Short mmCIF file of C-alpha atoms in Angstrom, two decimals:
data_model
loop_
_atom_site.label_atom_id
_atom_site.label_comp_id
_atom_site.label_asym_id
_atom_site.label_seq_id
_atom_site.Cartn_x
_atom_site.Cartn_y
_atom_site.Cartn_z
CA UNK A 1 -99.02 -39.86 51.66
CA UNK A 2 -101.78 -37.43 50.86
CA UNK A 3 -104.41 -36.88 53.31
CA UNK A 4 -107.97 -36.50 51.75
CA UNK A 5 -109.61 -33.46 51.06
CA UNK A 6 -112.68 -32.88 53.48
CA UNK A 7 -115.75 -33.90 51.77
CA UNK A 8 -117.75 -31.04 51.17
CA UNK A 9 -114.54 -29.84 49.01
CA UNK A 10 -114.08 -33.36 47.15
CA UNK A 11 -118.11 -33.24 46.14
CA UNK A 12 -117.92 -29.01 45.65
CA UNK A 13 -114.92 -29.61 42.97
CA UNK A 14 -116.77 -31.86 41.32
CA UNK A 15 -119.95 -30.61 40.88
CA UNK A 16 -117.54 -27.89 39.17
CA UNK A 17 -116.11 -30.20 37.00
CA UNK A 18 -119.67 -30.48 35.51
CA UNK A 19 -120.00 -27.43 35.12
CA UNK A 20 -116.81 -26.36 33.85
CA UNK A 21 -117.81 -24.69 30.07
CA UNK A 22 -119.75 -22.12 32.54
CA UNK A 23 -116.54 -21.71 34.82
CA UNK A 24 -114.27 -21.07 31.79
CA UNK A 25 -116.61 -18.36 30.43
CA UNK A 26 -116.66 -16.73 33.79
CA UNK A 27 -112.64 -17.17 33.90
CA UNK A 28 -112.59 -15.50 30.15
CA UNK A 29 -114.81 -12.56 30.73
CA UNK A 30 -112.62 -11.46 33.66
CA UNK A 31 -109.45 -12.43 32.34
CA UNK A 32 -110.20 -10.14 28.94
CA UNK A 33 -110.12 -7.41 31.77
CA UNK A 34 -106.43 -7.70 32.15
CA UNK A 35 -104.01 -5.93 29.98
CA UNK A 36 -103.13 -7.22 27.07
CA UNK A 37 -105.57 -10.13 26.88
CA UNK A 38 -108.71 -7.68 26.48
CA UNK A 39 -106.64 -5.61 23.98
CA UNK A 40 -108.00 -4.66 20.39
CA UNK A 41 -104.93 -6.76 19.07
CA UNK A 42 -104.14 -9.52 21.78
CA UNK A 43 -101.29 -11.93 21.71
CA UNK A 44 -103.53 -14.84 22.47
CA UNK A 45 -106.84 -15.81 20.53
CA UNK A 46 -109.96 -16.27 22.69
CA UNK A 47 -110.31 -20.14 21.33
CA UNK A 48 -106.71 -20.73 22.17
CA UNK A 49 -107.28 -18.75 26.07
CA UNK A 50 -110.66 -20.68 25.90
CA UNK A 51 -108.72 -24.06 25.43
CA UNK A 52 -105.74 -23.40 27.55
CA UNK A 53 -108.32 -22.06 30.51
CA UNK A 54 -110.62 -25.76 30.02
CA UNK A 55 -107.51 -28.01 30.08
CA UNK A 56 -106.06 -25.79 33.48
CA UNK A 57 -109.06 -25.50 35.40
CA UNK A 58 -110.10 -28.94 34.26
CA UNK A 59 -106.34 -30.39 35.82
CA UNK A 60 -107.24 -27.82 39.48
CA UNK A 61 -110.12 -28.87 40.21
CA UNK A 62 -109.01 -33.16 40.12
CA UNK A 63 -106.45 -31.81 42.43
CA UNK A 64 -108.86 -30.41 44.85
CA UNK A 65 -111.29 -33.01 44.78
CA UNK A 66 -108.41 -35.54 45.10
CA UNK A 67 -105.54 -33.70 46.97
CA UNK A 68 -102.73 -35.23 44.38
CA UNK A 69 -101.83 -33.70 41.43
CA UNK A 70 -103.18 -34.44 38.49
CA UNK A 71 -101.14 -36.17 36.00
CA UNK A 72 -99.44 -34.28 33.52
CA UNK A 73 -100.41 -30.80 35.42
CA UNK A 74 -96.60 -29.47 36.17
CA UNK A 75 -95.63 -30.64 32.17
CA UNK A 76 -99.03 -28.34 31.31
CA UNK A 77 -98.06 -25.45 32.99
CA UNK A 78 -94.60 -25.14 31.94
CA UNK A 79 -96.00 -25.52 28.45
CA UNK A 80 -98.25 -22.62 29.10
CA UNK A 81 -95.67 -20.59 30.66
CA UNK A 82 -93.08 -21.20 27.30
CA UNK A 83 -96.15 -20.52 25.21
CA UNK A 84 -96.75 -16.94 26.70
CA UNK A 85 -93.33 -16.05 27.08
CA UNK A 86 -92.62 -16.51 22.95
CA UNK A 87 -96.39 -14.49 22.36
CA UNK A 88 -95.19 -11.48 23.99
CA UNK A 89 -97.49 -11.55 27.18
CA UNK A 90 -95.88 -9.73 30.27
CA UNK A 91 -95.08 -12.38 32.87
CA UNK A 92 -97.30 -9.86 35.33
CA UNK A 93 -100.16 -10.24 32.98
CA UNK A 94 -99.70 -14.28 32.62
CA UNK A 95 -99.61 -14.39 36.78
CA UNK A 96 -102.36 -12.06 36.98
CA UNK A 97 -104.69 -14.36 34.98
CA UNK A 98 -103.27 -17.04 36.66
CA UNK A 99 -104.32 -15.92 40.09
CA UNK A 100 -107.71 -15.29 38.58
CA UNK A 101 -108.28 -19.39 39.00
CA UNK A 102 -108.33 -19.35 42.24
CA UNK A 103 -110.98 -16.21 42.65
CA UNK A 104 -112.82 -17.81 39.88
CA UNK A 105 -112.42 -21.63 41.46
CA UNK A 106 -113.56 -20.09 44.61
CA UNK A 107 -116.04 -18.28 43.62
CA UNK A 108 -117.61 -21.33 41.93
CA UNK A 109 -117.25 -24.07 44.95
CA UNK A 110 -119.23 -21.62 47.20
CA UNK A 111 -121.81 -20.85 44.99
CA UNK A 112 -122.68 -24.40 44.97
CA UNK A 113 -122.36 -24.98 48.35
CA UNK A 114 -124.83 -25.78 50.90
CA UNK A 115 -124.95 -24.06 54.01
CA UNK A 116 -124.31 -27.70 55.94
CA UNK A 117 -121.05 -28.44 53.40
CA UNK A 118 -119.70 -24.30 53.81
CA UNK A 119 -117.90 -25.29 56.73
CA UNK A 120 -115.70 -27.96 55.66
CA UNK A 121 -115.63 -25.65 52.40
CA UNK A 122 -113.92 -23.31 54.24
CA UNK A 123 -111.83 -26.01 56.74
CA UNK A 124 -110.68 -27.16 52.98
CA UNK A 125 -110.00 -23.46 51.56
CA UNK A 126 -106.28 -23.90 51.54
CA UNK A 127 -106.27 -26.66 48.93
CA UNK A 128 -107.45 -24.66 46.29
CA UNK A 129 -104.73 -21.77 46.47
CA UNK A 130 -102.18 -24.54 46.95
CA UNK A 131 -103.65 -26.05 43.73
CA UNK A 132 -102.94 -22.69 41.85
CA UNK A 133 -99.94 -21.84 43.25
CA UNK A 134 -98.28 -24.72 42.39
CA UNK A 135 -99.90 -24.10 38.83
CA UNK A 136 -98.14 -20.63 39.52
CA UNK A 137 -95.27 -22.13 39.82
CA UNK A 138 -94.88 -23.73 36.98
CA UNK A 139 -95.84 -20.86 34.02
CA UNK A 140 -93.37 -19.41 35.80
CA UNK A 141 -90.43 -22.04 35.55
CA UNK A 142 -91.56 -22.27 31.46
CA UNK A 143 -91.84 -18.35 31.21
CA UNK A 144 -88.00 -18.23 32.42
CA UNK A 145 -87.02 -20.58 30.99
CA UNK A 146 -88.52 -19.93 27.53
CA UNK A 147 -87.37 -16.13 28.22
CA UNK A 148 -83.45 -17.11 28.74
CA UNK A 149 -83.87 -19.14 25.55
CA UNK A 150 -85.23 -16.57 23.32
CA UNK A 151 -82.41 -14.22 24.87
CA UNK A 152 -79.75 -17.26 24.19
CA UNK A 153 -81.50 -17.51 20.67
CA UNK A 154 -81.67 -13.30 19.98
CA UNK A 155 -77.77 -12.93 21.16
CA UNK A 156 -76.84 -16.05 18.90
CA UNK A 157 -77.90 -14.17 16.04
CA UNK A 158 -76.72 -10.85 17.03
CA UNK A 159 -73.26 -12.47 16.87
CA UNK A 160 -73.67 -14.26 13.81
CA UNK A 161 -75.06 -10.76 12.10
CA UNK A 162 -72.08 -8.94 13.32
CA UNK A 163 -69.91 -11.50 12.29
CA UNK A 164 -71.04 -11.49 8.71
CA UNK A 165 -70.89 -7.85 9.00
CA UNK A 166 -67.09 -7.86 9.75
CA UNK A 167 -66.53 -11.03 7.15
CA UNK A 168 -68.68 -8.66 4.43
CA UNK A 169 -66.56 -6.00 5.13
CA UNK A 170 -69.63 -3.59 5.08
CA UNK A 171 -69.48 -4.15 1.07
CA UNK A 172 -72.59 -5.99 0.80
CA UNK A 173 -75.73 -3.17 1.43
CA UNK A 174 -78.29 -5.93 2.12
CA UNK A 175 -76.06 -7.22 4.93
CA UNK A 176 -75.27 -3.60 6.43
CA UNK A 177 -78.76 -3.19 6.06
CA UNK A 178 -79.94 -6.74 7.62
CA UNK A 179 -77.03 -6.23 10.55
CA UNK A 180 -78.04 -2.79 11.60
CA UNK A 181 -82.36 -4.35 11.65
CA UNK A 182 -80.65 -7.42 14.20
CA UNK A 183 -78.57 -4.96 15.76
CA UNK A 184 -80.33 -1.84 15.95
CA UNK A 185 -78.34 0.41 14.44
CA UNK A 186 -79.49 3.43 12.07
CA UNK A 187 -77.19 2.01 9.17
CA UNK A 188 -76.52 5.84 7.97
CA UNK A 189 -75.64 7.04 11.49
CA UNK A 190 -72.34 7.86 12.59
CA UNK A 191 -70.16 5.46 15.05
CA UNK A 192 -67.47 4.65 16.43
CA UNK A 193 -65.73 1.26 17.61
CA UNK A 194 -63.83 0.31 20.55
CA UNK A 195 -61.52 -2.88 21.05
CA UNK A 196 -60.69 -3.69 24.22
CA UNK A 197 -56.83 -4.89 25.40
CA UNK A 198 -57.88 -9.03 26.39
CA UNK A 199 -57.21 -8.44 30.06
CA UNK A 200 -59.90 -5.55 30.17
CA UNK A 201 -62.96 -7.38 28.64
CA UNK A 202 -65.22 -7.33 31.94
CA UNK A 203 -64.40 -3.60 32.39
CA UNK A 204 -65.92 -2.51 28.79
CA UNK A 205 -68.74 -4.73 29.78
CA UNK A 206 -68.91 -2.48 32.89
CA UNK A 207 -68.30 0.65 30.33
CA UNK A 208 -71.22 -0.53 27.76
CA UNK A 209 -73.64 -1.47 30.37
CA UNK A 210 -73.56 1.96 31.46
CA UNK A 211 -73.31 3.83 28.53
CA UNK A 212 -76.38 1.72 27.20
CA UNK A 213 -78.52 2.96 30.90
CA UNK A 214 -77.62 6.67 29.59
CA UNK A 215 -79.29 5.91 26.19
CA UNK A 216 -76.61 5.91 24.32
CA UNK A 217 -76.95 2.82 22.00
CA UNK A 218 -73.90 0.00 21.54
CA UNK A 219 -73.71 -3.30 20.89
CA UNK A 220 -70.50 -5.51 22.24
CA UNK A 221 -69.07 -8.64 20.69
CA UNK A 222 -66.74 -10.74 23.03
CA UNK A 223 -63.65 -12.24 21.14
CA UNK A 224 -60.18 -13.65 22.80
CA UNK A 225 -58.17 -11.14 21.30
CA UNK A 226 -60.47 -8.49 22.66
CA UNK A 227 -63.51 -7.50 23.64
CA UNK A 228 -65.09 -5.11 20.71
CA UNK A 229 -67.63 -2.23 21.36
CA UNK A 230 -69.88 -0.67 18.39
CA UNK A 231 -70.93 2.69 19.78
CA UNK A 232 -73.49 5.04 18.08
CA UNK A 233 -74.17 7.83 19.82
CA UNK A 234 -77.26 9.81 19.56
CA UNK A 235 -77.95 12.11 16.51
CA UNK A 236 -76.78 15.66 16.70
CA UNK A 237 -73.97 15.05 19.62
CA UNK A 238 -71.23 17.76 19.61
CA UNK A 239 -68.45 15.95 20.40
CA UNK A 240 -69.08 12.13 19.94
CA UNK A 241 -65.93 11.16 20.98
CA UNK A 242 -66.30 12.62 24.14
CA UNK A 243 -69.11 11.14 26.42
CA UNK A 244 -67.80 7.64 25.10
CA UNK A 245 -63.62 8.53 26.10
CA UNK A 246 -65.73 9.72 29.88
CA UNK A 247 -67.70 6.08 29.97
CA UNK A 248 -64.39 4.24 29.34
CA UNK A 249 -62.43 6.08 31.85
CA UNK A 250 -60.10 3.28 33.46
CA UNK A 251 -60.75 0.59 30.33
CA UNK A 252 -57.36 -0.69 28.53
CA UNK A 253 -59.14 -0.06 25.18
CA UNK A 254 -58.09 1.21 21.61
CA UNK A 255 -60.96 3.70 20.63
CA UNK A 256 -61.17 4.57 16.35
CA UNK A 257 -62.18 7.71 14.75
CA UNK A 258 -65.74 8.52 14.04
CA UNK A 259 -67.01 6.75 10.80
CA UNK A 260 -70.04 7.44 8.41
CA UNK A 261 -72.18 4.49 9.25
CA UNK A 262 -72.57 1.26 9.82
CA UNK A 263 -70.81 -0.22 6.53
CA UNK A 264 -67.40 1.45 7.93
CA UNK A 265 -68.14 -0.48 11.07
CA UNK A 266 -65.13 -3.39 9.78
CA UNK A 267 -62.67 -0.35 9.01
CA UNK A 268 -63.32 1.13 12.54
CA UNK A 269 -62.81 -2.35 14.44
CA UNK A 270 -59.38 -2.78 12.75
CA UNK A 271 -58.23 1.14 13.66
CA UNK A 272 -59.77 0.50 17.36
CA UNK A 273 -57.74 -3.08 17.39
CA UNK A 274 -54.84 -0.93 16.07
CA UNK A 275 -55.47 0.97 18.67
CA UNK A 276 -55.45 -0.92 21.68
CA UNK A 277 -52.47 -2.84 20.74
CA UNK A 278 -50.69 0.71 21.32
CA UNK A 279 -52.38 0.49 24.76
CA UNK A 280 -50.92 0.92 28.40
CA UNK A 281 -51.52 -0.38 31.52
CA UNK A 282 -53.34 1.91 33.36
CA UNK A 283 -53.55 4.59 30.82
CA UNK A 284 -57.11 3.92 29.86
CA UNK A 285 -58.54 4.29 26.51
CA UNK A 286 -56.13 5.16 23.41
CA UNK A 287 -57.42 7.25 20.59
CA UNK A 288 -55.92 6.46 17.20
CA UNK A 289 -55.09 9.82 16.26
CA UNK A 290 -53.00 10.15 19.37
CA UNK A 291 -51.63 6.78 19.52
CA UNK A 292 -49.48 7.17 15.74
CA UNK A 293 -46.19 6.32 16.37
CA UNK A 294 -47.05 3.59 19.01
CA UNK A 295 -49.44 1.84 16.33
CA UNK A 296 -46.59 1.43 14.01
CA UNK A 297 -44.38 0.38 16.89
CA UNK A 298 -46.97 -2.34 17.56
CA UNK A 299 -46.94 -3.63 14.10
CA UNK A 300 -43.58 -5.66 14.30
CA UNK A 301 -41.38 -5.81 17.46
CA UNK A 302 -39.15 -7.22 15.28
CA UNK A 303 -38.80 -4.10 13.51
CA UNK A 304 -38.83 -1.86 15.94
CA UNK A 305 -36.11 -3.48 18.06
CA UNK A 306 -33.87 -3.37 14.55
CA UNK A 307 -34.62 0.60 14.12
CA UNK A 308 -34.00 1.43 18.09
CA UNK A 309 -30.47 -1.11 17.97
CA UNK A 310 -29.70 0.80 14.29
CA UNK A 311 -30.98 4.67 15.45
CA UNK A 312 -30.07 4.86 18.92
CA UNK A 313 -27.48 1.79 19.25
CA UNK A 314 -24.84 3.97 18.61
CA UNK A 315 -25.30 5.80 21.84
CA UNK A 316 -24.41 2.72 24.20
CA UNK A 317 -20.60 3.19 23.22
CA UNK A 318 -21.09 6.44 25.54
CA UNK A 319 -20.93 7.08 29.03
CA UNK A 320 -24.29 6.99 30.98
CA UNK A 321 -24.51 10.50 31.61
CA UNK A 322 -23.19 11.81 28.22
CA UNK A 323 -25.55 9.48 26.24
CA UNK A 324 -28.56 10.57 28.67
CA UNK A 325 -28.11 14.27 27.90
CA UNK A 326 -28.13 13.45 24.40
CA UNK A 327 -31.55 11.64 24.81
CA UNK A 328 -32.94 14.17 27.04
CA UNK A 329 -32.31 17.15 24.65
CA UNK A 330 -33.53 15.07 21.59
CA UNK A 331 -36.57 14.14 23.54
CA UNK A 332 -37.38 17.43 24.66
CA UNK A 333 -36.64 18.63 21.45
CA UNK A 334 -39.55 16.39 19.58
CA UNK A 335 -41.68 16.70 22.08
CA UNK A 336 -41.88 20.51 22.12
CA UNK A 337 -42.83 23.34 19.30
CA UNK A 338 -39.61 22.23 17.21
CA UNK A 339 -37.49 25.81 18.27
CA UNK A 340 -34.19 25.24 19.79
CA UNK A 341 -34.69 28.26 21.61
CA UNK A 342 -37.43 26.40 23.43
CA UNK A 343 -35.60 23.29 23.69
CA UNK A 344 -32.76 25.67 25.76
CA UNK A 345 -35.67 27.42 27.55
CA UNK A 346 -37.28 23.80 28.84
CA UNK A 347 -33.86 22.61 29.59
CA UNK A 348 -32.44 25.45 31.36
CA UNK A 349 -28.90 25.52 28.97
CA UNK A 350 -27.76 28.22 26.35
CA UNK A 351 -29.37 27.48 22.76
CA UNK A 352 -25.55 26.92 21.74
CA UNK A 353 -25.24 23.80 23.91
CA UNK A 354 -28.34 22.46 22.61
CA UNK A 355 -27.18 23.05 19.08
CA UNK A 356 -23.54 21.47 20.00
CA UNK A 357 -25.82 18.55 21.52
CA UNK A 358 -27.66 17.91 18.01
CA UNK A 359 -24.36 17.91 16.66
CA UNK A 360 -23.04 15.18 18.89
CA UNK A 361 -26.14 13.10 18.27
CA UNK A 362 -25.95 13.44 14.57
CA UNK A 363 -22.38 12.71 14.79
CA UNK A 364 -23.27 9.17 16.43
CA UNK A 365 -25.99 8.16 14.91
CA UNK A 366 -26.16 10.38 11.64
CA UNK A 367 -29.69 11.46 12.23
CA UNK A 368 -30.40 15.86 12.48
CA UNK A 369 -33.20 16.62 14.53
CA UNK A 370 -33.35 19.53 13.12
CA UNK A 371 -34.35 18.05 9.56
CA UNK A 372 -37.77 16.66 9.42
CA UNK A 373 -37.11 13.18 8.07
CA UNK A 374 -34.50 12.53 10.43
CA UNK A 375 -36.61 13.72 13.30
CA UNK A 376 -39.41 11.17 12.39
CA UNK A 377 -37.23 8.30 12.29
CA UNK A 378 -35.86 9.27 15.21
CA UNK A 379 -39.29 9.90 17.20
CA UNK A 380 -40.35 6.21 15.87
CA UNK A 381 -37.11 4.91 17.31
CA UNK A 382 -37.27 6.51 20.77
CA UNK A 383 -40.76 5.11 21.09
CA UNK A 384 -39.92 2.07 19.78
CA UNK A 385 -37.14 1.85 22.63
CA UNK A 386 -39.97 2.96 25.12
CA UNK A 387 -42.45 -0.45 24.09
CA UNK A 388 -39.42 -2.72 24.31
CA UNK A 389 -38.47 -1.19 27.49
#
């Protein structure tokens, strides 16, 4: 049950309500003082401030004279609230003219007050920044709430532009163009994608957040196969690359070459994806250019397991410790400069066991090392035993 307002305030609020065009004006001319209302260019027209300050001042002071709310207030001020929000004005701005009722309401109820009704004016005082605070409270619950929306509505459209990007395959200029606006990229400027492995999406979104505080400008698509990351670092960087690899430190991610601009951003998604299914556990982000042989790996298990069970297959007929000297040297051999004196040098054996090593392999498997063809397939097959592994 509400208790009445003291007297003085019930006849001081509505001697206010007759005067109210004179209240508003005061309430405008100070308002205009705030930034942007008073600006050359504002968001808000004077007529519409004019009518939105009648209707709000209008619903305050029934609630002072009356101590209940008047009907429709809370619906009024969340409408206000939305209304500002989608204009542009700075929720700082809309509370600061908000909090100008009660100075203004104040200011008004003891102008017209009588020295007899001042004291129950004053015994009453707290009724009129209740009134505006729960007025407060309300722009604020449609300012959020219209805020989240707009960012619901501004991400839903990001999406769909980056979606018709990737379906466009960056063929269409008016969409490249159109997608970069929406996502603001510089459609000529260089960039670079990332796709992250599926179990790693909330560490790119870690990654991007922080790349994006150090200025460097990305935008990040979530999708169940994995997270993807458009990165375009600022004009005139060195080393792109390099300040993007150091902000995905840690991130299971496949990370594509450089490309020329935004219409290239499809070809760079599917290297990145390429990518990161040649990722590891642990490893962190995987470059294309150094991920080669475990891209094509990744292409078909099924082939891979037939060209390690064809290449190297042969080599299970051995003993363990012959067939793991063979490997060794072979591995040693294609991972260093290609000499077999080197291959000797790293294993600590004459260059002549090395060579009667190759011969054993090639006698097993009919693949030569030493002949560049051979030594591909092999490489592809000893990494294709490594993923299957």
């Amino acid at each position: 049950m509400n208790i009445p307002p003291p007297a003085p305030v019930t006849e001081l609020a509505l001697r206010c309500l007759d005067d109210i065009d004179d209240i508003v004006d005061e309430w405008l001319a100070q308002v205009e003082l705030i930034d942007p209302y008073g600006s050359p260019d504002p968001p808000v027209s004077r007529d519409e401030l004019r009518g939105t300050a009648l209707t709000g001042l209008d619903m305050l002071l029934r609630h002072i004279a009356t101590g209940s709310v008047a009907p429709g207030m809370a619906g009024l001020s969340e409408r206000v609230g939305e209304r500002r929000a989608g204009q542009g004005v700075p929720l700082e701005s809309l509370l600061a003219a908000a909090r100008l009722d009660a100075r203004v309401l104040w200011q008004a109820m003891n102008a017209r007050a009588t020295p007899e009704a001042l004291p129950g004016l004053i015994t009453g005082a707290h009724l009129v920044w209740e009134a505006v605070e729960q007025h407060v409270t309300g722009l604020m619950t449609g300012y959020q709430r219209a805020v989240l929306e707009m960012g619901r509505q501004r991400e839903d459209q990001r999406r769909a532009w980056f979606t018709r990007l990737m379906d466009n395959q960056g063929r269409n200029p008016d969409v490249v163009r159109d997608a970069g606006r929406v996502l603001g990229f510089d459609p000529a400027q260089p960039l670079l994608a990332v796709v992250a492995h599926p179990t790693d999406g909330a560490a790119l979104r870690a990654a991007a957040a922080g790349m994006a505080a150090g200025g460097v400008h990305c935008y990040r698509h979530e999708s169940p196969t994995g997270d993807v990351l458009i990165v375009q670092p600022p004009a005139r960087t060195a080393d792109p690359p390099r300040p993007v690899l150091a902000a995905l430190a840690g991130v299971r991610c496949g990370v594509s070459p450089v490309v020329a601009g935004l219409s290239q951003a499809p070809r760079a998604v599917r290297l990145a994806s390429a990518a990161a299914g040649a990722s590891r556990a642990g490893a962190g982000p995987r470059r294309l250019e150094d991920a080669w042989l475990d891209v094509f790996v990744a292409g078909s298990r099924e082939l891979a397991a037939e060209l390690a069970q064809q290449v190297l297959g042969p080599l299970s007929a051995l003993g363990g410790a012959e067939g793991e000297r063979l490997l060794e040297t072979v591995r040693t051999h294609l991972a260093g400069s290609g000499s077999v004196a080197d291959t000797a040098t790293a294993l600590y054996c004459h260059r002549n066991t090395v060579q009667h090593r190759f011969a054993r392999f090639r006698e097993l498997t009919g693949r030569d090392v030493r002949v560049p063809e051979d030594a591909a397939v092999v490489a592809l097959a000893l990494r294709a035993a490594d993923a299957l592994s």
